[in-house]
Amino acid sequence: MVLLTFPAHAVLAPNVEAGRELASVTEAVGKRFPGQPIQSITRQDSGSYDVRVGTCRLKARIVTLPTPQGMVGPRQYTVRLTRPKCAAAKQ
């Protein structure tokens, strides 16, 4: 008898993973712009989002972190925000 072993990976359904990413982007933008409402978050491509908050626009990118050997579960990642481009406030 031959026994083969393979590393285990737990992949979430695409809609669940997209929901996790959106929640993470919302949290990161909320920390960067406390008290300002987010007008929109639009998914551009896999792991990239265009964000409008106040008079500013910025990009959010999902960056996958290395998975420690032997770890199973959903993908680990961080959110990187670009420098915001803000329009002058109307008076």
Tab-separated table of C-alpha atoms in Angstrom:
chain	number	residue	atom	x	y	z
A	1	MET	CA	0.000	0.000	0.000
A	2	VAL	CA	1.283	3.446	-0.923
A	3	LEU	CA	0.203	6.458	1.090
A	4	LEU	CA	0.526	9.874	-0.483
A	5	THR	CA	0.166	13.074	1.471
A	6	PHE	CA	-0.506	16.521	0.114
A	7	PRO	CA	-0.633	19.869	1.877
A	8	ALA	CA	-4.142	20.923	2.843
A	9	HIS	CA	-5.547	24.203	1.611
A	10	ALA	CA	-8.879	25.716	2.549
A	11	VAL	CA	-10.168	27.947	-0.198
A	12	LEU	CA	-13.212	30.092	0.430
A	13	ALA	CA	-15.976	30.475	-2.129
A	14	PRO	CA	-15.313	33.465	-4.431
A	15	ASN	CA	-18.255	35.469	-3.078
A	16	VAL	CA	-17.110	34.898	0.515
A	17	GLU	CA	-13.508	35.859	-0.319
A	18	ALA	CA	-14.718	39.024	-2.119
A	19	GLY	CA	-16.795	39.918	0.953
A	20	ARG	CA	-13.763	39.496	3.231
A	21	GLU	CA	-11.678	41.701	0.925
A	22	LEU	CA	-14.362	44.400	0.786
A	23	ALA	CA	-14.661	44.428	4.586
A	24	SER	CA	-10.866	44.701	4.904
A	25	VAL	CA	-10.703	47.583	2.401
A	26	THR	CA	-13.531	49.369	4.231
A	27	GLU	CA	-11.706	48.967	7.557
A	28	ALA	CA	-8.363	50.201	6.164
A	29	VAL	CA	-9.949	53.253	4.511
A	30	GLY	CA	-11.934	54.007	7.678
A	31	LYS	CA	-8.705	54.064	9.692
A	32	ARG	CA	-7.018	56.367	7.156
A	33	PHE	CA	-10.043	58.728	6.952
A	34	PRO	CA	-11.753	58.550	10.360
A	35	GLY	CA	-15.200	60.130	10.447
A	36	GLN	CA	-15.421	60.624	6.674
A	37	PRO	CA	-18.037	58.690	4.720
A	38	ILE	CA	-16.890	56.367	1.956
A	39	GLN	CA	-18.739	57.260	-1.259
A	40	SER	CA	-17.779	54.158	-3.227
A	41	ILE	CA	-15.522	51.142	-3.445
A	42	THR	CA	-15.282	49.642	-6.934
A	43	ARG	CA	-13.469	46.411	-7.703
A	44	GLN	CA	-11.098	47.008	-10.628
A	45	ASP	CA	-9.576	43.550	-11.045
A	46	SER	CA	-8.588	40.700	-8.814
A	47	GLY	CA	-7.362	42.295	-5.598
A	48	SER	CA	-7.533	45.927	-6.733
A	49	TYR	CA	-10.143	48.488	-5.677
A	50	ASP	CA	-10.834	52.136	-6.563
A	51	VAL	CA	-12.042	54.063	-3.494
A	52	ARG	CA	-13.764	57.453	-3.205
A	53	VAL	CA	-13.937	59.057	0.229
A	54	GLY	CA	-14.751	62.721	0.780
A	55	THR	CA	-13.048	64.673	-2.012
A	56	CYS	CA	-10.328	62.027	-2.356
A	57	ARG	CA	-9.665	59.030	-4.582
A	58	LEU	CA	-7.212	56.259	-3.878
A	59	LYS	CA	-6.452	52.673	-4.771
A	60	ALA	CA	-6.553	49.730	-2.406
A	61	ARG	CA	-4.633	46.579	-3.261
A	62	ILE	CA	-4.969	43.215	-1.577
A	63	VAL	CA	-1.481	41.771	-0.997
A	64	THR	CA	-1.323	38.070	-0.191
A	65	LEU	CA	0.984	37.195	2.702
A	66	PRO	CA	3.146	34.061	2.691
A	67	THR	CA	1.405	31.084	4.238
A	68	PRO	CA	3.356	29.472	7.070
A	69	GLN	CA	4.138	25.824	6.362
A	70	GLY	CA	1.458	23.534	7.684
A	71	MET	CA	-1.119	26.300	8.093
A	72	VAL	CA	-4.551	25.696	6.640
A	73	GLY	CA	-7.435	28.103	6.367
A	74	PRO	CA	-8.398	31.134	4.336
A	75	ARG	CA	-5.798	33.188	2.501
A	76	GLN	CA	-3.935	35.674	4.684
A	77	TYR	CA	-3.468	39.155	3.241
A	78	THR	CA	-3.010	42.826	4.018
A	79	VAL	CA	-4.505	45.928	2.401
A	80	ARG	CA	-2.148	48.520	0.912
A	81	LEU	CA	-3.563	51.973	0.217
A	82	THR	CA	-2.034	54.418	-2.257
A	83	ARG	CA	-1.519	58.072	-1.484
A	84	PRO	CA	-4.891	59.803	-1.894
A	85	LYS	CA	-5.488	62.325	-4.670
A	86	CYS	CA	-7.807	64.959	-3.232
A	87	ALA	CA	-9.689	67.754	-4.949
A	88	ALA	CA	-9.820	71.176	-3.328
A	89	ALA	CA	-12.807	71.524	-1.012
A	90	LYS	CA	-15.614	73.644	-2.450
A	91	GLN	CA	-16.448	76.750	-0.483
